[in-house]
Coordinates of C-alpha atoms in Angstrom, one line a residue:
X8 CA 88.0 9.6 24.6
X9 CA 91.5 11.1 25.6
X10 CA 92.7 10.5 29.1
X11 CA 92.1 13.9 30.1
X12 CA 88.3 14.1 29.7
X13 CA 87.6 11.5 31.7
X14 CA 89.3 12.7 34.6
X15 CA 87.4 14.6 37.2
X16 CA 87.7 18.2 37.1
X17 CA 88.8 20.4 38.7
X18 CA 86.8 21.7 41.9
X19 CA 88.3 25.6 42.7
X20 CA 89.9 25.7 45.9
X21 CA 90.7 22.0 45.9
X22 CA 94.1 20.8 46.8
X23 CA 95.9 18.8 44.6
X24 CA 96.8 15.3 45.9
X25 CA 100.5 16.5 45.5
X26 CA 99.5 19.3 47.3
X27 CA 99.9 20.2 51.7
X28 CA 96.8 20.8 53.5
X29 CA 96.3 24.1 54.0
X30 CA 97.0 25.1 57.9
X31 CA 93.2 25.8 59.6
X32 CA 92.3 28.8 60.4
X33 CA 93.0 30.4 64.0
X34 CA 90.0 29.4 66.8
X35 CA 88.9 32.5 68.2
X36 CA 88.9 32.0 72.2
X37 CA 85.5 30.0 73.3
X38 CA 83.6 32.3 75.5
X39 CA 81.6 29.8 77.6
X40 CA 78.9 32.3 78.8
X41 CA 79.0 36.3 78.5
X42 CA 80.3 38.0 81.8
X43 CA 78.1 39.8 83.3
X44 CA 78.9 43.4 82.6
X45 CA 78.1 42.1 78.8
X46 CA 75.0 41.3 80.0
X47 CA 74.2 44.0 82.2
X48 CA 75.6 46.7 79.6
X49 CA 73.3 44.9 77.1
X50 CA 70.0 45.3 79.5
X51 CA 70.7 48.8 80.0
X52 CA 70.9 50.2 76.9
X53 CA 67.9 48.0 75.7
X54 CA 65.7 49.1 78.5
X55 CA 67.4 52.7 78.3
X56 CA 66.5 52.4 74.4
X57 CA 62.9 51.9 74.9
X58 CA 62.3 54.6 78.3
X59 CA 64.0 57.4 75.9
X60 CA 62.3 57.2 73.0
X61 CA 59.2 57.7 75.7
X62 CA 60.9 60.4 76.7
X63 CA 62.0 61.9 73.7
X64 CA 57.9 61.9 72.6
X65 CA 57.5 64.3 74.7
X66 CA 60.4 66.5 74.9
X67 CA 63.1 65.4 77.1
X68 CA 65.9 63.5 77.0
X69 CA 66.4 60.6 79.3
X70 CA 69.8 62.6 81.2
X71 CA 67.7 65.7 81.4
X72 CA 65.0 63.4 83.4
X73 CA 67.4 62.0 85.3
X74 CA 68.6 65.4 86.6
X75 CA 64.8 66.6 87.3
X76 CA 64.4 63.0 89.4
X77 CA 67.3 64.4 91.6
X78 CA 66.2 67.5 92.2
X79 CA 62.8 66.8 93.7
X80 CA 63.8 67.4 97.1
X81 CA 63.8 71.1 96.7
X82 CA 66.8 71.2 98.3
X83 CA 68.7 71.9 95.4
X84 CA 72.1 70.5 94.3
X85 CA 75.7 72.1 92.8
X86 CA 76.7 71.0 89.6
X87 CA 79.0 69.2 91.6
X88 CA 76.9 66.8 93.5
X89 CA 74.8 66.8 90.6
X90 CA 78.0 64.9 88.0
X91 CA 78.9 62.5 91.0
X92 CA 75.3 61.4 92.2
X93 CA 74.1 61.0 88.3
X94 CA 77.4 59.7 87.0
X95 CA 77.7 62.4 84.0
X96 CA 80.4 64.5 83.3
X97 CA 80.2 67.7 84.3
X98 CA 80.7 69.5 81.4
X99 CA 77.7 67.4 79.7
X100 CA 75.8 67.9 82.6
X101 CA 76.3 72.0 82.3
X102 CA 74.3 71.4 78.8
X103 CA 71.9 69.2 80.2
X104 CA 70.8 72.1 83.0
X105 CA 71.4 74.9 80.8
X106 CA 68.8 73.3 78.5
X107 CA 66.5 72.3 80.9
X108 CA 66.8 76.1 82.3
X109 CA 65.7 77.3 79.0
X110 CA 62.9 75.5 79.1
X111 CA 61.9 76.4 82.5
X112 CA 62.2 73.4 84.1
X113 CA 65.0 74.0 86.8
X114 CA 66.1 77.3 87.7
X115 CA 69.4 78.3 89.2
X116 CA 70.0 80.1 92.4
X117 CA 72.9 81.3 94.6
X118 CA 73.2 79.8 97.8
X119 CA 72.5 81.3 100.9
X120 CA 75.5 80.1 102.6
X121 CA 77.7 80.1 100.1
X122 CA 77.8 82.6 97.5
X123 CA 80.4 81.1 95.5
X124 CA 77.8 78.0 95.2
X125 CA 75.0 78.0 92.6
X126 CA 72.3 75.1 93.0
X127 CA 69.8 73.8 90.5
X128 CA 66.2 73.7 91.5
X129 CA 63.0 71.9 90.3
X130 CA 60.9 74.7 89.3
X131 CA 56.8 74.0 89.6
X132 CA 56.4 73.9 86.1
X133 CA 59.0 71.2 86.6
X134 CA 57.5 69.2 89.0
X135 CA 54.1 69.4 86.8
X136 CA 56.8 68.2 83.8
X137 CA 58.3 65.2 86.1
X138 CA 55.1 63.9 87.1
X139 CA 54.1 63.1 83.8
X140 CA 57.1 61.9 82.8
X141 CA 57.6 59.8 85.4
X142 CA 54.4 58.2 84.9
X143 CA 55.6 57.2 81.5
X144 CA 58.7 56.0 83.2
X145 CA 56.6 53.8 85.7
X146 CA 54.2 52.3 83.2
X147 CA 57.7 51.3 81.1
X148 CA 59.2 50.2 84.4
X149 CA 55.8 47.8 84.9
X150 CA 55.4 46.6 81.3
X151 CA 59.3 45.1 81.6
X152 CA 58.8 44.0 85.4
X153 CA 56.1 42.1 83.7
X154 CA 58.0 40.9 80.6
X155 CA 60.8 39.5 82.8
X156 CA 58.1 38.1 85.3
X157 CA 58.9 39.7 88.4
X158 CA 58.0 42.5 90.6
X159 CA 60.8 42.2 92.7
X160 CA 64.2 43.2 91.1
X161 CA 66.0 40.9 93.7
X162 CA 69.1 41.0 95.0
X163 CA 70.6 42.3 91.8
X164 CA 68.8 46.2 93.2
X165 CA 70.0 45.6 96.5
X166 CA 73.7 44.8 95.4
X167 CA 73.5 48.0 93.1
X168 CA 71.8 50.2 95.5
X169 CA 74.2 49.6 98.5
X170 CA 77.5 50.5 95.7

């Protein structure tokens, strides 16, 4: 046997005992727990996931319920009012009515005070639309108040609500 066959071979990606370690690979930073805008941006869109495609069953989008929710008072609201209570843009939330107006859901109307001012209103097919989507919305609400084990939100709602 010649010297060379009995000598182990070769394993690819091996260093040579002539050769220098290769230098390790940059550690990414240790995270020791998520923050908790990574955990709350992760809850939303799960639980916003599961109420839209509800929603989307029957017709609606989640932003165009959203819009409906605000309007219930009948008191209508501007456009205006509208983008800063719902936190949407107002040139997505111009879509969001104009589609909902096409379907008869809110209607438009001058104000009385203000001409220059146009308000959105719930029509009452609306309000019969709303209350059966809400209802979906509260039975998806119930089934993840009871998946997390808890009827009461905590202090987490009463943080967010007083923002």
């Amino acid at each position: 046997m010649t010297p060379s066959a009995t000598a182990p071979a070769a394993t690819p990606g091996a260093a040579s005992p002539a050769a220098a370690p290769a230098p390790a690979p940059a550690a990414a930073p240790a995270v020791d727990r998520p923050l908790l805008i990574e955990l709350l941006t992760v809850a939303q869109r799960r639980l916003a996931r599961g109420l839209t495609a509800q929603l989307e069953a029957e017709g609606c989008t989640l932003d165009q319920w959203r819009v409906m929710r605000a309007l219930t008072d009948d008191a209508g609201r501007s456009m205006g009012e509208l983008a800063q209570t719902l936190l949407i843009p107002q040139a997505s939330l111009s879509r969001i009515v104009d589609a909902l107006a096409e379907a008869g859901w809110v209607y438009r109307r001058q104000d009385e005070h203000d001409r220059r001012r146009i308000t959105a209103h719930l029509s009452r097919r609306g309000h019969t639309r709303l209350t059966r989507l809400d209802a979906l919305a509260a039975a998806h609400d119930a089934a993840v108040r009871t998946a997390c084990g808890s009827e009461d939100p905590g202090p987490l709602l009463r943080h967010l609500t007083e923002a």
